[in-house]
PDB file of C-alpha atoms in Angstrom:
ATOM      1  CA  UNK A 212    -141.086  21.455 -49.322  1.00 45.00           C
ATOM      2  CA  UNK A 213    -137.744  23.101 -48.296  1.00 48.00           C
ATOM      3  CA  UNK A 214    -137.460  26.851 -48.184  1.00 50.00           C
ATOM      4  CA  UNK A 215    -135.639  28.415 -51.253  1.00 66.00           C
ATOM      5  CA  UNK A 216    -135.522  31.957 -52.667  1.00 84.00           C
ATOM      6  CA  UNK A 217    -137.729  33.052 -55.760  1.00 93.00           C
ATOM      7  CA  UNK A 218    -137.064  34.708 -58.798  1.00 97.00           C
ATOM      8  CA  UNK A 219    -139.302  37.538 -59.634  1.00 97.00           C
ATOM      9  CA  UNK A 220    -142.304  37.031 -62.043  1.00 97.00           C
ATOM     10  CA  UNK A 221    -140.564  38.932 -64.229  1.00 97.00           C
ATOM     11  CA  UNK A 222    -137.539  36.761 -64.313  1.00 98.00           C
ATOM     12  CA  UNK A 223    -139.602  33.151 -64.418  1.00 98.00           C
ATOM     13  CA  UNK A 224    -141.528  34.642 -67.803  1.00 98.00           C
ATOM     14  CA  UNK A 225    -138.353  35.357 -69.308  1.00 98.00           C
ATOM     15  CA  UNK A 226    -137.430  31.553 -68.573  1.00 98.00           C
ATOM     16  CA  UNK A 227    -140.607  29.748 -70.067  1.00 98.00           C
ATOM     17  CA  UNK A 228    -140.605  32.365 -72.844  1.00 97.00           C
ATOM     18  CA  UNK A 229    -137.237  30.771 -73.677  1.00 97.00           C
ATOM     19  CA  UNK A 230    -138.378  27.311 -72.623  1.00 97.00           C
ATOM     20  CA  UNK A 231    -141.012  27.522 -75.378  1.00 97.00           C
ATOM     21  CA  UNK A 232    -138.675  28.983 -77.780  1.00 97.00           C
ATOM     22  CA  UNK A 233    -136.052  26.156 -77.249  1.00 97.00           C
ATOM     23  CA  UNK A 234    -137.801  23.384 -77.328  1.00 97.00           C
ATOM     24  CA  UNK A 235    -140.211  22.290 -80.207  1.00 95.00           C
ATOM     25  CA  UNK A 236    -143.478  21.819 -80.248  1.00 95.00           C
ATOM     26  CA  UNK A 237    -143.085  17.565 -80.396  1.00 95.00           C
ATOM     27  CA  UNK A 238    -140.471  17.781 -78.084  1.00 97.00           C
ATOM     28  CA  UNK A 239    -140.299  14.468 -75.573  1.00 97.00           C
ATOM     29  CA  UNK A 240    -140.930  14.184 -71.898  1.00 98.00           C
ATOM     30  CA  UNK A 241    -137.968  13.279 -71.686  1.00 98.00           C
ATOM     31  CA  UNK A 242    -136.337  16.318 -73.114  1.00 98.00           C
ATOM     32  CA  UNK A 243    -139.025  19.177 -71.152  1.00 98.00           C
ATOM     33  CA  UNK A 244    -138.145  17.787 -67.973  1.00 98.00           C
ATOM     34  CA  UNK A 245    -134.603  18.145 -68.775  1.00 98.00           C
ATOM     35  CA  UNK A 246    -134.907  21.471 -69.646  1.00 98.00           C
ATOM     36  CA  UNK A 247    -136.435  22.268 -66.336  1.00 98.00           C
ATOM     37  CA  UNK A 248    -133.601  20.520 -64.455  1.00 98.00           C
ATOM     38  CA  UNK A 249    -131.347  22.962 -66.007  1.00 98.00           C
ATOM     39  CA  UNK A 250    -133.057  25.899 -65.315  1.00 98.00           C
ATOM     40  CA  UNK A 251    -134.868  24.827 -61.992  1.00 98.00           C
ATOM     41  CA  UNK A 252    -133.687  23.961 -58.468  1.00 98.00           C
ATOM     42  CA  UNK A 253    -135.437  20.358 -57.725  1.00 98.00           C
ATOM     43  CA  UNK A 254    -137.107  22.072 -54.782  1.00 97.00           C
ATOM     44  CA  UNK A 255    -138.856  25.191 -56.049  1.00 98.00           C
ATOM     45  CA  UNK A 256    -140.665  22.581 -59.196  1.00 98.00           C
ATOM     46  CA  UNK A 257    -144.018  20.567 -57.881  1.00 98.00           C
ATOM     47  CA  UNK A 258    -145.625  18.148 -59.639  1.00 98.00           C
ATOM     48  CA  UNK A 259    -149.492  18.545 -59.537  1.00 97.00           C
ATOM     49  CA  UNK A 260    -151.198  14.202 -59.721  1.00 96.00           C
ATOM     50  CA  UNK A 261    -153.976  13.374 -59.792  1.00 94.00           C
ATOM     51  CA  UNK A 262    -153.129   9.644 -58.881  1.00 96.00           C
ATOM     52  CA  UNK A 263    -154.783   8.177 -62.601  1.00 94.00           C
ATOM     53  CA  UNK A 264    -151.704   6.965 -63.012  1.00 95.00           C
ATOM     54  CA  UNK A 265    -147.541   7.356 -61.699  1.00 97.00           C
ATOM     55  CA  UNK A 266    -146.370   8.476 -65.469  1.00 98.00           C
ATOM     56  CA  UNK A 267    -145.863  12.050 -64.432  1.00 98.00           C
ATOM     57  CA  UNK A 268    -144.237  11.839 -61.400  1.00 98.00           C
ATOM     58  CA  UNK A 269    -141.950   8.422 -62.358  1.00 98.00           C
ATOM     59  CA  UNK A 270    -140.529  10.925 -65.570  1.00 98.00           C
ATOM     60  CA  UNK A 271    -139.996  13.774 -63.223  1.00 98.00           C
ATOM     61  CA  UNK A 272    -138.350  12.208 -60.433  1.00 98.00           C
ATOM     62  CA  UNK A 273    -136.222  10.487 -62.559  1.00 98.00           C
ATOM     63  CA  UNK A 274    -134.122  13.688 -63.759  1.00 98.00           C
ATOM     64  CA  UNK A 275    -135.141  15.297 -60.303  1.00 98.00           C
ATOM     65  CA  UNK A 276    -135.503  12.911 -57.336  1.00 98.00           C
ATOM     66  CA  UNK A 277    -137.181  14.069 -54.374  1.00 98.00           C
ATOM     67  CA  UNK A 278    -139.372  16.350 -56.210  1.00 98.00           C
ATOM     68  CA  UNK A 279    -142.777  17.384 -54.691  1.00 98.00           C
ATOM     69  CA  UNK A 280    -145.846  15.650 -55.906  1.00 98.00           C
ATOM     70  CA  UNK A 281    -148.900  18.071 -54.433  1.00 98.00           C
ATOM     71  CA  UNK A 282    -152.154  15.556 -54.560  1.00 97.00           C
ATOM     72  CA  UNK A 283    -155.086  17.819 -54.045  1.00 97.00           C
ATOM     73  CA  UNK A 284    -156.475  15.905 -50.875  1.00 97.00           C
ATOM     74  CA  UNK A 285    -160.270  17.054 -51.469  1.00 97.00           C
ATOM     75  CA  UNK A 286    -161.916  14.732 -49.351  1.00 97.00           C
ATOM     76  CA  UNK A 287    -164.416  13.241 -52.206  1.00 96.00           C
ATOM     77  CA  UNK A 288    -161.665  11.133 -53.797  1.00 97.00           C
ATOM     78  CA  UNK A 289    -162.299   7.019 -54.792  1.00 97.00           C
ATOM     79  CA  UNK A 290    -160.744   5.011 -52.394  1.00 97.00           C
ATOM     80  CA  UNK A 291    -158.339   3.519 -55.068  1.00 97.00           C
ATOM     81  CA  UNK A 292    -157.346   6.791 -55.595  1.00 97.00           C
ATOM     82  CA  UNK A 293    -156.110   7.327 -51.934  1.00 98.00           C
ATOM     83  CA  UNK A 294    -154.551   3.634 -52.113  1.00 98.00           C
ATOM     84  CA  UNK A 295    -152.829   4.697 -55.430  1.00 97.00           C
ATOM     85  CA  UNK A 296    -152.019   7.564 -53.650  1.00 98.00           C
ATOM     86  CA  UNK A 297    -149.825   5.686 -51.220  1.00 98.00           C
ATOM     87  CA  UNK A 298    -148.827   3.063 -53.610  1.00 97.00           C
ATOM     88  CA  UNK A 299    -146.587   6.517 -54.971  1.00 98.00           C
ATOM     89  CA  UNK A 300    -145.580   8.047 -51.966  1.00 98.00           C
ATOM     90  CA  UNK A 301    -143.903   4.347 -51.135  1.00 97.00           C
ATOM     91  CA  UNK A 302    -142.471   3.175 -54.393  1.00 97.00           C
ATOM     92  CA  UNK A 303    -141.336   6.533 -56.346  1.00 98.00           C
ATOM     93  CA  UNK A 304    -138.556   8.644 -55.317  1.00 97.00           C
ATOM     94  CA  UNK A 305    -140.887  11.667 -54.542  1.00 98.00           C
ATOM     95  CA  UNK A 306    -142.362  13.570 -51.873  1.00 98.00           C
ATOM     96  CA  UNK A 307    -146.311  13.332 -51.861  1.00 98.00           C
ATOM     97  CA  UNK A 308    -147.938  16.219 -50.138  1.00 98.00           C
ATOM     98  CA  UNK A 309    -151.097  16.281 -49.519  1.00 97.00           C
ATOM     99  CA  UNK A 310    -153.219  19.812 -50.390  1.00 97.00           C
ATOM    100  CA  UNK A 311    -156.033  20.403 -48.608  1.00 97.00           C
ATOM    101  CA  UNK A 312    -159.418  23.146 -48.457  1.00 97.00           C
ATOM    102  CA  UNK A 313    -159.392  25.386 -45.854  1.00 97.00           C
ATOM    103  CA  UNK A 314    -162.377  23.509 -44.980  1.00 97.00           C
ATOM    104  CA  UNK A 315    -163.704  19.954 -44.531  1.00 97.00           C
ATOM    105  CA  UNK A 316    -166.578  18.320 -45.915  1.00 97.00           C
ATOM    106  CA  UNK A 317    -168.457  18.600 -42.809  1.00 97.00           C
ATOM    107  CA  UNK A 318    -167.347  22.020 -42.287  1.00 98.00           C
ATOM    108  CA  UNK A 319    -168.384  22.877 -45.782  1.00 97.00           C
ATOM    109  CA  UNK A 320    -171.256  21.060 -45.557  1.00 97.00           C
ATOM    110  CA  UNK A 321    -172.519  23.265 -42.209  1.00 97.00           C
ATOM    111  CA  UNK A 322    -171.799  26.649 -43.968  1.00 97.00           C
ATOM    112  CA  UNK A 323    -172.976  25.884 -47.357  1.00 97.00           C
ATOM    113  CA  UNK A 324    -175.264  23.152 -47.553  1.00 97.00           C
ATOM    114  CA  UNK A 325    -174.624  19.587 -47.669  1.00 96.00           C
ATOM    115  CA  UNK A 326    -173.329  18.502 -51.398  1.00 95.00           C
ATOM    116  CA  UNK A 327    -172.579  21.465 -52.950  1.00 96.00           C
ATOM    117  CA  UNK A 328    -170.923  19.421 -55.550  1.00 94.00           C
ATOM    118  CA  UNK A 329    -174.509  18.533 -57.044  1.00 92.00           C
ATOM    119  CA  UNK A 330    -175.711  22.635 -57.106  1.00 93.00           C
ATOM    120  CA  UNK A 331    -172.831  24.109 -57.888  1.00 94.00           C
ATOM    121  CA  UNK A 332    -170.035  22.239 -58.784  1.00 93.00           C
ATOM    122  CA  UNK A 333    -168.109  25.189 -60.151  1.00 92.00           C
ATOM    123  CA  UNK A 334    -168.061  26.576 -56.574  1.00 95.00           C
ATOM    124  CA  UNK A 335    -166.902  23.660 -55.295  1.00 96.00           C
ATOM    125  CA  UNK A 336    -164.292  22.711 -57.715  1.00 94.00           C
ATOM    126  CA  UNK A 337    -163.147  26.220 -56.780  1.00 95.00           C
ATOM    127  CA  UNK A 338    -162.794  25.403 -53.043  1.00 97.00           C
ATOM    128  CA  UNK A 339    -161.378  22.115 -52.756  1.00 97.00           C
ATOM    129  CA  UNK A 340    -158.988  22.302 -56.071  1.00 95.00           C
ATOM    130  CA  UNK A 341    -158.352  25.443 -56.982  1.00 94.00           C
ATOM    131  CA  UNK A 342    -157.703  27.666 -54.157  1.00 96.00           C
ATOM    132  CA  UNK A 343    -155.768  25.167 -52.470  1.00 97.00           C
ATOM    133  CA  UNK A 344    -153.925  24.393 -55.232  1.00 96.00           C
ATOM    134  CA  UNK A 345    -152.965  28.206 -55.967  1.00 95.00           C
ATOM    135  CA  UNK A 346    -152.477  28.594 -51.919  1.00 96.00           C
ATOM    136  CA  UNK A 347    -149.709  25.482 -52.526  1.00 97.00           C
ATOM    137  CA  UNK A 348    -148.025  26.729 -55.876  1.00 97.00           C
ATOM    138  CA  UNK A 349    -146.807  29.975 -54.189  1.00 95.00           C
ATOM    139  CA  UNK A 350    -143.850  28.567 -52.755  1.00 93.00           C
ATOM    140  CA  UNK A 351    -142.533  27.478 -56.182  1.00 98.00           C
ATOM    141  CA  UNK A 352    -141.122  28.565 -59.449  1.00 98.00           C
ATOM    142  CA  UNK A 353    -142.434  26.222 -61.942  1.00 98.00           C
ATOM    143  CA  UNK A 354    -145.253  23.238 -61.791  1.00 98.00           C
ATOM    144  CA  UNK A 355    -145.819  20.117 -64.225  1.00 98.00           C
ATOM    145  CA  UNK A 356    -148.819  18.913 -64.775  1.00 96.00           C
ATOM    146  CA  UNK A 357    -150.355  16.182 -66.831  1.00 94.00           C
ATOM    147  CA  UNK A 358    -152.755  17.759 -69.278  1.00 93.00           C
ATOM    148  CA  UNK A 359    -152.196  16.162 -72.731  1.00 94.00           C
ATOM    149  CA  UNK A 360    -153.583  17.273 -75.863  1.00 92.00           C
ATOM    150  CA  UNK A 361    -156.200  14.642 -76.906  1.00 87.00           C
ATOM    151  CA  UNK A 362    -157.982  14.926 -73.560  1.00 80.00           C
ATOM    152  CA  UNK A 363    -160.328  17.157 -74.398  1.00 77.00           C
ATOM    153  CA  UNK A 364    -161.196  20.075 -77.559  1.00 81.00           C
ATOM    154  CA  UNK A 365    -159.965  22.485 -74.480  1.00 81.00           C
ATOM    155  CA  UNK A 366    -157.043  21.038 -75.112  1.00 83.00           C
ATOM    156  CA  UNK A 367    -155.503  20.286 -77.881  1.00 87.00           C
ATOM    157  CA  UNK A 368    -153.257  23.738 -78.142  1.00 92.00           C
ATOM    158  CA  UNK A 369    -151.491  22.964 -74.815  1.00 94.00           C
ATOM    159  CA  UNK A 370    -148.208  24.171 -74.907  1.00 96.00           C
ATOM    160  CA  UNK A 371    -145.121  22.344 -73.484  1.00 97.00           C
ATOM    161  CA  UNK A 372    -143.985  25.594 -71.268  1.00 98.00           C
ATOM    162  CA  UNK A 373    -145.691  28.328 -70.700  1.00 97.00           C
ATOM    163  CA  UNK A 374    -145.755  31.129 -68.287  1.00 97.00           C
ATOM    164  CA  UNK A 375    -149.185  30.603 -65.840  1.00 97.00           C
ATOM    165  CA  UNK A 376    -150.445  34.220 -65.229  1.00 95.00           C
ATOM    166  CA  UNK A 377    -152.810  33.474 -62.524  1.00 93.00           C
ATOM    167  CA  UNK A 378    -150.453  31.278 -60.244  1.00 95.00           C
ATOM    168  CA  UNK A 379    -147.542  33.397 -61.208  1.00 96.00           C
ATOM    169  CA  UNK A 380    -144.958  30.674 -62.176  1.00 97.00           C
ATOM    170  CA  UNK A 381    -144.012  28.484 -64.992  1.00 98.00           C
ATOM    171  CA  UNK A 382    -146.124  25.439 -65.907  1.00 98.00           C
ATOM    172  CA  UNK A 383    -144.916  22.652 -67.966  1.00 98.00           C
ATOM    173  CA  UNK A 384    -147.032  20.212 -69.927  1.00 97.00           C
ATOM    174  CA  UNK A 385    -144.123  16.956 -70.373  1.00 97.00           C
ATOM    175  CA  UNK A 386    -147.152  14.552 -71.419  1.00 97.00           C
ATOM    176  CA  UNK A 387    -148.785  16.923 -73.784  1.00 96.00           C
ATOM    177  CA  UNK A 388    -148.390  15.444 -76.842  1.00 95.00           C
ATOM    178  CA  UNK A 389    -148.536  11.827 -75.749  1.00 96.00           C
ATOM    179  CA  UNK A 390    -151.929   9.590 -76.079  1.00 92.00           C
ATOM    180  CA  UNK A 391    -153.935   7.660 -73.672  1.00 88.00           C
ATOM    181  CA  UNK A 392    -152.730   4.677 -74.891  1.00 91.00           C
ATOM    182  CA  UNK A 393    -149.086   5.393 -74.775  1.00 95.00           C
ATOM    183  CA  UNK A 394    -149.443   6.534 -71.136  1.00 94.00           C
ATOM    184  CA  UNK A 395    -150.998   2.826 -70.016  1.00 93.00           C
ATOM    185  CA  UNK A 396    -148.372   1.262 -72.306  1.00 96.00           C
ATOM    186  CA  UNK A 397    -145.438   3.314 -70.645  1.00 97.00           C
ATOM    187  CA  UNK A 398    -147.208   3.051 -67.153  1.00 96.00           C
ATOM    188  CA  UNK A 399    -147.313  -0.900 -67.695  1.00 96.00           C
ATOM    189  CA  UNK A 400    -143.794  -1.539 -69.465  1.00 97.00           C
ATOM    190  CA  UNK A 401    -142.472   0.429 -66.134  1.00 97.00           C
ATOM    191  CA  UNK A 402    -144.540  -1.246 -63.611  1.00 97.00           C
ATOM    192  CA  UNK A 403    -145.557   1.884 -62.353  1.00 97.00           C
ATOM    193  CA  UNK A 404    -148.488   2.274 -59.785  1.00 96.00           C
ATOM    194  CA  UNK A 405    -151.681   2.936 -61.732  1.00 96.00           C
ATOM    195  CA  UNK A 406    -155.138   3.437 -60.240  1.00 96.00           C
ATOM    196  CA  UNK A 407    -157.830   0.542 -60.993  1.00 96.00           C
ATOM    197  CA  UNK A 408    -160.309   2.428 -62.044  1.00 95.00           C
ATOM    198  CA  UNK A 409    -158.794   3.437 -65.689  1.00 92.00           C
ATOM    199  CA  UNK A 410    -159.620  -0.309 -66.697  1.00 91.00           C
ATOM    200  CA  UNK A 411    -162.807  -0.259 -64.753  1.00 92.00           C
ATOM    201  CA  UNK A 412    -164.826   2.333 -67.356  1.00 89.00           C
ATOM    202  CA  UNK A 413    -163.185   5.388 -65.674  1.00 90.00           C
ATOM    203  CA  UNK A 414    -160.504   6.705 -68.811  1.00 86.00           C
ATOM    204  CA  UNK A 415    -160.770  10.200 -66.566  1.00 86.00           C
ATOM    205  CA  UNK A 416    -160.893  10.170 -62.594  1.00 92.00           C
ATOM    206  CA  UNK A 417    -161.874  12.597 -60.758  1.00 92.00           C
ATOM    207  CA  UNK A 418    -163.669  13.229 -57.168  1.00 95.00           C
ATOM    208  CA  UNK A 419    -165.907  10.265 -56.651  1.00 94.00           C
ATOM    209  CA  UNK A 420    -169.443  12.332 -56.793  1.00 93.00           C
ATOM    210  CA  UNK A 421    -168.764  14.004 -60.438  1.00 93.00           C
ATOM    211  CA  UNK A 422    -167.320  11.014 -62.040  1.00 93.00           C
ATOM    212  CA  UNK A 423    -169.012   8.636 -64.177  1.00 91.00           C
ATOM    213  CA  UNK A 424    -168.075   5.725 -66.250  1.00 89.00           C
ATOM    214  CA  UNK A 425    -167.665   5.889 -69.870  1.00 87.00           C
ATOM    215  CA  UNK A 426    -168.728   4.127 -72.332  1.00 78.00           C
ATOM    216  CA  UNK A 427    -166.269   2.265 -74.744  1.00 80.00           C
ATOM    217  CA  UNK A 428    -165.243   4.914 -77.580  1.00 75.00           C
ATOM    218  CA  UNK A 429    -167.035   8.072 -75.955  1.00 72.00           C
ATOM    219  CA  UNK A 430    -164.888  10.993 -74.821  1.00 74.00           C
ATOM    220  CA  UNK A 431    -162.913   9.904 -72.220  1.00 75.00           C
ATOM    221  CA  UNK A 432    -163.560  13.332 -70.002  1.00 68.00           C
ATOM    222  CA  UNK A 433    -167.468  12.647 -70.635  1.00 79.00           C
ATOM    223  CA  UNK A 434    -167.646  11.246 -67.451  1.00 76.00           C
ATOM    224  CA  UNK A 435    -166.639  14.165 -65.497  1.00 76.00           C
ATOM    225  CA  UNK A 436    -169.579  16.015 -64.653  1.00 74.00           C
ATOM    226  CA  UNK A 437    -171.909  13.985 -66.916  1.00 66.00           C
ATOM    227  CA  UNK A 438    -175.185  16.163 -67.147  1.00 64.00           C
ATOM    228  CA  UNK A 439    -173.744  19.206 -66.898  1.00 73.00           C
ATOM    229  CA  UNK A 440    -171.873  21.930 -69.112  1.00 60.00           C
ATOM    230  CA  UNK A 441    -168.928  22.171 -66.743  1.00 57.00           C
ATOM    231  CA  UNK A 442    -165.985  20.664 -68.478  1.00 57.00           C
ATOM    232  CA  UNK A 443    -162.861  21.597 -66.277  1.00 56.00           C
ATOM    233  CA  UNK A 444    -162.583  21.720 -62.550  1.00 53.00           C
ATOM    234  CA  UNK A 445    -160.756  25.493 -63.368  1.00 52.00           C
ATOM    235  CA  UNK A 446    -157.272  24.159 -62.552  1.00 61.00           C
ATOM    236  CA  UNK A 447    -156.193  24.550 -66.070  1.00 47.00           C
ATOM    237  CA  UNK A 448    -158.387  27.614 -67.565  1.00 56.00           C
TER     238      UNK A 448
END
């Protein structure tokens, strides 16, 4: 990430108050990315991937090449989601940085018990994703992610800019009103890298331990976490 000067909170709101304002609530992608390279120096926006798929960061970096892609490294991951992780740092014009806990899975493991992720995988959601996450996002002014409306009831009111109290910058929601279907169709078409798993039963990939297969038709997220009320890993609530 290279060093640039922030605008105050108070100056960023103002921005994705207007954001929202100017653009409409079907606007494209293609048109909310655009509005962020207007307003947005390509090196205080990061792009938050999960490495499901390239979509996100293939739309960004082509109005703002060289943008930062922050993959939140937290040690449980697939291994086709490492390999699609490098599969993007090679082939897309994009810096992939890789976020990481304060702590390692050993490390966690010795202070807290070994797989916290099966008694509490709130609290551990909240170490390896979250804080790191928030820790990253301070040295920028705005941050896409890919959160689309018909992932989840959680989510079918997300907005295309909004103004992310708790990180204190702007986050912007390009694929929010795009399907499932449209992102494999637009990931294919483009060649893009794509990680195996979404045709493998895994619609929804997360860290390898809290991920489950889904059955054809079922909600797509229901394999994240199966068994449990937990619904979101916190990054977006």
């Amino acid at each position: 990430m290279t060093t640039t000067t922030l605008r105050t909170h108070r100056e960023l709101k103002a921005i994705a108050e207007s954001g929202a304002a100017e653009l409409a609530w079907d606007a494209s992608a293609q048109d909310v990315i655009a509005w962020v390279s207007r307003n947005f120096p390509t090196q205080a926006t990061a792009v938050a991937c999960s490495m499901a798929d390239a979509v996100l960061p293939a739309l960004v970096a082509d109005q703002l090449p060289g943008v930062d892609v922050l993959f939140l490294d937290t040690g449980y991951h697939f291994p086709e989601t490492y390999a699609t992780r490098d599969e993007v740092a090679e082939n897309l014009r994009v810096n992939v940085v890789d976020v990481l806990p304060v702590n390692t899975v050993p490390e966690q493991d010795s202070l807290l018990g070994k797989d916290l992720f099966a008694r509490d995988p709130g609290q551990c959601c909240a170490l390896r994703k979250v804080e790191p996450l928030s820790r990253s996002l301070k040295g920028y002014e705005l941050w896409f992610t890919g959160v689309r409306r018909d992932e989840a009831p959680t989510r079918t009111n997300t907005p295309l800019v909004s103004w992310d109290e708790k990180n204190g910058l702007v986050k912007v929601n390009p694929l929010a009103t795009w399907t499932y279907d449209e992102v494999i169709s637009y990931s294919d078409d483009n060649l893009l890298p794509v990680n195996p798993l979404l045709s493998q039963g895994y619609p929804s990939i997360g860290c390898a331990p809290c991920t489950k297969k889904v059955a054809p038709g079922a909600d797509p997220r229901s394999g994240r976490w199966a068994g449990t009320s937990k619904t979101e890993c916190g990054l977006h609530v």
